[in-house]
Short mmCIF file of C-alpha atoms in Angstrom, two decimals:
data_model
loop_
_atom_site.label_atom_id
_atom_site.label_comp_id
_atom_site.label_asym_id
_atom_site.label_seq_id
_atom_site.Cartn_x
_atom_site.Cartn_y
_atom_site.Cartn_z
CA MET W 1 -4.82 -7.36 17.06
CA LYS W 2 -6.34 -10.83 16.76
CA ILE W 3 -4.78 -12.98 14.05
CA ASN W 4 -6.47 -16.04 12.59
CA ARG W 5 -4.67 -19.21 11.49
CA SER W 6 -4.01 -17.89 8.00
CA GLY W 7 -2.14 -14.91 9.47
CA SER W 8 -4.86 -12.33 8.77
CA PRO W 9 -6.74 -10.15 11.25
CA ALA W 10 -10.04 -11.45 12.57
CA ALA W 11 -12.98 -9.31 11.49
CA GLY W 12 -15.64 -8.35 13.98
CA THR W 13 -15.92 -4.76 15.12
CA ARG W 14 -16.81 -1.80 12.95
CA GLU W 15 -13.26 -0.52 13.34
CA GLU W 16 -11.86 -3.80 12.04
CA ARG W 17 -14.24 -3.80 9.06
CA GLU W 18 -13.13 -0.28 8.20
CA ARG W 19 -9.51 -1.39 8.46
CA ILE W 20 -10.23 -4.17 5.96
CA ARG W 21 -11.88 -1.76 3.50
CA SER W 22 -9.05 0.75 3.89
CA ALA W 23 -6.40 -1.93 3.33
CA ARG W 24 -8.12 -3.23 0.21
CA ARG W 25 -8.41 0.29 -1.13
CA GLY W 26 -4.72 0.86 -0.44
CA LEU W 27 -3.74 -2.34 -2.26
CA LEU W 28 -5.83 -1.34 -5.27
CA VAL W 29 -4.16 2.07 -5.53
CA TYR W 30 -0.73 0.57 -4.87
CA PHE W 31 -0.97 -1.97 -7.68
CA ALA W 32 -2.59 0.60 -10.00
CA MET W 33 0.65 2.60 -9.68
CA LEU W 34 3.09 -0.30 -9.49
CA VAL W 35 2.00 -2.17 -12.63
CA PRO W 36 2.44 0.66 -15.19
CA LEU W 37 5.63 1.95 -13.59
CA SER W 38 7.15 -1.54 -13.53
CA THR W 39 6.01 -2.18 -17.12
CA LEU W 40 7.79 0.97 -18.27
CA CYS W 41 10.97 -0.25 -16.59
CA TYR W 42 10.65 -3.75 -18.10
CA VAL W 43 10.56 -2.15 -21.55
CA MET W 44 13.41 0.27 -20.89
CA VAL W 45 15.84 -1.94 -18.92
CA PRO W 46 17.35 -3.54 -22.09
CA LYS W 47 17.99 -0.05 -23.44
CA SER W 48 19.47 1.52 -20.31
CA SER W 49 20.74 -0.03 -17.07
CA LEU W 50 19.58 3.10 -15.21
CA PHE W 51 16.07 1.69 -15.32
CA ILE W 52 17.18 -1.23 -13.16
CA LEU W 53 17.43 1.12 -10.19
CA LEU W 54 14.09 2.71 -11.08
CA LEU W 55 12.54 -0.76 -11.29
CA MET W 56 13.85 -1.61 -7.83
CA TRP W 57 12.34 1.63 -6.56
CA ALA W 58 9.01 1.09 -8.31
CA PRO W 59 7.43 -0.65 -5.27
CA GLY W 60 8.65 2.08 -2.92
CA LEU W 61 7.53 4.92 -5.18
CA SER W 62 4.14 3.25 -5.66
CA SER W 63 3.69 2.92 -1.90
CA ILE W 64 4.60 6.59 -1.40
CA GLY W 65 2.11 7.55 -4.11
CA ALA W 66 -0.62 5.46 -2.49
CA ARG W 67 0.07 6.97 0.92
CA LEU W 68 -0.11 10.50 -0.46
CA LEU W 69 -3.24 9.89 -2.51
CA LEU W 70 -5.09 8.17 0.34
CA ARG W 71 -3.60 10.42 3.05
CA GLU W 72 -2.45 7.41 5.04
CA GLY W 73 0.66 8.93 6.58
CA ILE W 74 3.96 7.14 7.11
CA ARG W 75 3.73 5.89 10.70
CA ASP W 76 3.09 2.25 9.78
CA ILE W 77 6.21 2.02 7.59
CA SER W 78 7.98 1.38 10.89
CA LEU W 79 11.04 3.45 10.08
CA ARG W 80 12.11 3.62 13.71
CA VAL W 81 15.50 1.98 14.09
CA LYS W 82 14.67 0.24 17.39
CA GLY W 83 18.29 -0.18 18.42
CA LYS W 84 17.97 -3.24 20.65
CA GLN W 85 15.84 -5.14 18.15
CA LEU W 86 18.16 -4.24 15.27
CA LEU W 87 21.32 -5.17 17.16
CA LYS W 88 19.76 -8.44 18.24
CA SER W 89 18.85 -9.39 14.67
CA LEU W 90 21.97 -7.94 12.96
CA PRO W 91 24.26 -11.00 13.37
CA TRP W 92 21.56 -13.25 11.92
CA ILE W 93 20.95 -10.81 9.06
CA LEU W 94 24.63 -10.66 8.11
CA LEU W 95 25.23 -14.42 8.46
CA PHE W 96 22.08 -15.83 6.85
CA PRO W 97 23.06 -15.22 3.18
CA SER W 98 26.52 -16.71 3.78
CA ALA W 99 24.99 -19.74 5.49
CA ILE W 100 22.67 -20.39 2.54
CA GLY W 101 25.55 -19.82 0.15
CA LEU W 102 27.94 -22.17 1.93
CA VAL W 103 25.33 -24.93 1.99
CA ALA W 104 23.93 -24.58 -1.54
CA TYR W 105 27.03 -23.45 -3.43
CA GLY W 106 29.28 -25.54 -1.21
CA ILE W 107 27.46 -28.71 -2.22
CA ALA W 108 27.66 -27.70 -5.88
CA TRP W 109 31.40 -26.99 -5.64
CA MET W 110 32.27 -30.14 -3.70
CA THR W 111 30.27 -32.45 -5.99
CA GLY W 112 31.62 -30.88 -9.17
CA LEU W 113 28.19 -29.76 -10.35
CA VAL W 114 29.58 -26.24 -10.47
CA GLN W 115 33.21 -25.16 -10.68
CA PHE W 116 34.71 -22.99 -7.94
CA ALA W 117 36.89 -20.39 -9.65
CA ALA W 118 37.95 -16.84 -8.85
CA PRO W 119 36.69 -14.05 -11.13
CA ASP W 120 39.17 -11.97 -13.09
CA THR W 121 40.72 -9.41 -10.76
CA PHE W 122 43.93 -7.44 -10.39
CA ILE W 123 44.46 -8.98 -6.95
CA LYS W 124 46.76 -12.00 -7.11
CA ALA W 125 45.92 -14.54 -4.42
CA PRO W 126 44.64 -18.14 -4.14
CA PRO W 127 40.91 -18.43 -5.00
CA ALA W 128 39.98 -19.41 -1.42
CA ILE W 129 41.70 -16.32 0.01
CA LEU W 130 40.04 -14.09 -2.58
CA PHE W 131 36.69 -15.63 -1.78
CA LEU W 132 37.01 -14.97 1.96
CA GLY W 133 38.16 -11.42 1.31
CA PHE W 134 35.32 -10.70 -1.09
CA LEU W 135 32.85 -12.27 1.34
CA LEU W 136 33.97 -10.07 4.22
CA VAL W 137 33.96 -6.88 2.14
CA GLN W 138 30.56 -7.54 0.61
CA THR W 139 28.95 -8.61 3.88
CA VAL W 140 29.77 -5.22 5.36
CA GLY W 141 30.47 -2.73 2.56
CA GLY W 142 28.26 -4.33 -0.07
CA THR W 143 25.33 -4.44 2.34
CA ALA W 144 25.76 -0.76 3.18
CA VAL W 145 25.77 0.23 -0.50
CA GLY W 146 22.92 -2.15 -1.32
CA VAL W 147 20.63 -0.37 1.11
CA ILE W 148 20.13 2.28 -1.60
CA SER W 149 18.35 -0.14 -3.93
CA SER W 150 16.86 -2.58 -1.42
CA SER W 151 15.11 0.29 0.38
CA GLY W 152 13.05 0.92 -2.74
CA GLU W 153 11.72 -2.63 -2.80
CA GLU W 154 11.22 -3.04 0.93
CA LEU W 155 9.34 0.23 1.39
CA GLY W 156 6.81 -1.20 -1.04
CA TRP W 157 6.75 -4.94 -0.42
CA ARG W 158 7.18 -5.21 3.35
CA GLY W 159 6.61 -1.56 4.30
CA TYR W 160 3.25 -1.29 2.55
CA MET W 161 1.91 -4.34 0.70
CA LEU W 162 2.48 -6.97 3.40
CA THR W 163 0.73 -5.09 6.19
CA ARG W 164 -2.23 -4.33 3.93
CA LEU W 165 -2.49 -7.95 2.85
CA ILE W 166 -2.77 -8.78 6.55
CA ASP W 167 -5.34 -6.06 7.24
CA ALA W 168 -7.31 -6.96 4.10
CA ARG W 169 -7.66 -10.52 5.41
CA VAL W 170 -5.94 -12.03 2.39
CA PRO W 171 -5.30 -15.73 3.22
CA TYR W 172 -1.68 -16.55 4.09
CA PRO W 173 -0.40 -12.99 3.61
CA LEU W 174 3.29 -13.87 4.04
CA LEU W 175 3.08 -16.57 1.37
CA THR W 176 0.97 -14.36 -0.89
CA SER W 177 3.39 -11.45 -0.59
CA GLY W 178 6.30 -13.74 -1.50
CA ILE W 179 4.48 -15.04 -4.58
CA ILE W 180 3.67 -11.50 -5.74
CA TRP W 181 7.30 -10.50 -5.21
CA GLY W 182 8.44 -13.44 -7.34
CA LEU W 183 5.95 -12.76 -10.14
CA TRP W 184 7.15 -9.15 -10.29
CA HIS W 185 10.64 -10.39 -11.24
CA LEU W 186 9.51 -12.73 -14.02
CA PRO W 187 9.38 -10.26 -16.95
CA VAL W 188 13.09 -9.50 -16.45
CA MET W 189 13.81 -13.23 -16.33
CA MET W 190 11.87 -13.83 -19.52
CA GLU W 191 13.89 -11.09 -21.18
CA GLY W 192 16.99 -13.12 -20.33
CA LEU W 193 18.41 -10.39 -18.11
CA TYR W 194 18.12 -12.07 -14.70
CA TYR W 195 18.94 -15.65 -13.66
CA SER W 196 17.75 -17.27 -16.88
CA GLY W 197 19.10 -20.84 -16.91
CA PRO W 198 19.29 -23.39 -19.75
CA TYR W 199 15.70 -24.53 -19.10
CA PRO W 200 13.52 -21.39 -18.90
CA VAL W 201 10.39 -23.05 -17.49
CA LEU W 202 12.40 -24.86 -14.81
CA SER W 203 14.31 -21.66 -14.01
CA ILE W 204 11.05 -19.77 -13.49
CA ALA W 205 9.62 -22.50 -11.26
CA LEU W 206 12.76 -22.72 -9.12
CA PHE W 207 13.05 -18.94 -8.96
CA MET W 208 9.48 -18.71 -7.67
CA VAL W 209 10.33 -21.23 -4.94
CA SER W 210 13.45 -19.26 -3.97
CA VAL W 211 11.92 -15.80 -3.96
CA THR W 212 8.65 -16.86 -2.32
CA SER W 213 10.60 -18.64 0.43
CA PHE W 214 12.90 -15.66 0.92
CA GLY W 215 9.88 -13.35 0.93
CA VAL W 216 8.36 -15.34 3.79
CA ILE W 217 11.64 -15.07 5.71
CA ILE W 218 12.01 -11.32 5.18
CA GLY W 219 8.34 -10.75 5.93
CA ARG W 220 8.53 -12.57 9.24
CA LEU W 221 11.66 -10.59 10.14
CA ARG W 222 9.88 -7.31 9.44
CA LEU W 223 6.78 -8.31 11.45
CA ALA W 224 8.74 -9.86 14.32
CA THR W 225 10.98 -6.80 14.82
CA GLY W 226 8.35 -4.15 14.12
CA SER W 227 10.84 -2.30 11.91
CA ILE W 228 11.46 -2.16 8.16
CA TRP W 229 15.23 -1.74 8.63
CA PRO W 230 16.05 -5.42 9.30
CA ALA W 231 14.19 -6.33 6.10
CA ILE W 232 16.11 -3.70 4.13
CA LEU W 233 19.45 -4.91 5.52
CA LEU W 234 18.74 -8.60 4.89
CA HIS W 235 17.67 -7.88 1.31
CA ALA W 236 20.79 -5.77 0.73
CA CYS W 237 23.06 -8.37 2.33
CA TRP W 238 21.57 -11.18 0.25
CA ASN W 239 22.20 -9.30 -3.00
CA ALA W 240 25.73 -8.33 -1.97
CA VAL W 241 26.77 -11.79 -0.77
CA ILE W 242 24.93 -14.20 -3.07
CA GLN W 243 24.99 -12.23 -6.30
CA ASP W 244 28.35 -10.47 -5.94
CA VAL W 245 30.38 -13.20 -4.18
CA PHE W 246 28.96 -16.72 -4.50
CA ASP W 247 27.73 -16.20 -8.08
CA SER W 248 31.02 -14.59 -9.08
CA PHE W 249 33.02 -17.60 -7.86
CA SER W 250 30.79 -20.13 -9.61
CA LYS W 251 31.55 -21.24 -13.17
CA GLY W 252 30.46 -23.97 -15.53
CA LYS W 253 27.84 -24.90 -18.09
CA ASN W 254 25.19 -25.76 -15.50
CA VAL W 255 25.90 -22.96 -13.04
CA LEU W 256 22.39 -21.47 -13.39
CA LEU W 257 20.79 -24.89 -13.10
CA TRP W 258 22.26 -25.67 -9.68
CA THR W 259 23.09 -22.29 -8.15
CA GLY W 260 21.83 -18.73 -8.24
CA GLU W 261 18.31 -17.68 -7.33
CA SER W 262 16.94 -19.96 -10.07
CA GLY W 263 19.17 -22.87 -9.09
CA ILE W 264 17.99 -26.16 -7.62
CA LEU W 265 20.24 -26.13 -4.56
CA VAL W 266 19.51 -22.51 -3.59
CA ALA W 267 15.76 -23.09 -3.99
CA LEU W 268 15.90 -26.14 -1.73
CA ALA W 269 18.02 -24.36 0.88
CA LEU W 270 15.68 -21.36 1.03
CA LEU W 271 12.58 -23.55 1.08
CA ALA W 272 13.96 -25.55 4.01
CA SER W 273 14.92 -22.35 5.84
CA ALA W 274 11.47 -20.82 5.33
CA TRP W 275 9.82 -23.99 6.60
CA VAL W 276 11.95 -24.08 9.75
CA ILE W 277 11.50 -20.37 10.47
CA SER W 278 7.74 -20.51 9.82
CA ARG W 279 7.31 -23.18 12.49
CA ARG W 280 8.48 -20.77 15.15
CA THR W 281 5.82 -18.81 17.05
CA MET W 282 5.83 -15.14 16.10
CA SER W 283 4.23 -12.16 17.83
CA LEU W 284 3.45 -9.37 15.39
CA LYS W 285 4.99 -5.96 16.03
CA ARG W 286 3.47 -3.74 13.41
CA LEU W 287 5.00 -0.42 14.48
#
């Protein structure tokens, strides 16, 4: 496939024009299912935490619905494990969230912007020892468990939407997919249920930088490996490590201003990472 500078396929032949029309049709059906299902979850999440899992599966369920309705099949989800590719990317997947955390949260802890303190637990040990133990457990065990929820998002965002944005010739599809992913989270933020800091407008802006940057990183990983599994694992590992370890060991009045997915330091770290990774040449492996 020929790719233009914006990352979209070059149109020319009749087959390519049909691919563009098919992709645009798929996106229309996908969003027609995703928006009402997500809206239902936004309304119900404050009433029952069970809808959090349904919300995370809304993109995946919408993509399955679109595939069934349009008879698209499942081949392009790229569910093949591709052992060598997965093993090659696995160390990076498992270490990336910790690297971002150690830089962003580490700066906050060392400068006193955020307090490093162990959460309440029955295990009696120095905070640093607890942190390392939690980090190890969550990097492995937390990632494995997190696959249940992250699969729902990745089947939709990177397993369906991203490839159709590319085929539909949407400009800068990786960036666009990251922005859409960020916007999808905003209703929960505005409800005060997810990374809502002391300055709501600033929190939203920083969150959009973080999630868009992370979306670019995950999207490139999915396209570079030709498999959805690395994207699922990186998403799961991020949630397990950042949310369940680094956030848990961060305390203070301004914790959501400097750290977390709506924090200044995390946003800057992810933005810098996305910029560095985006400068590397990438060959697309769709299947």
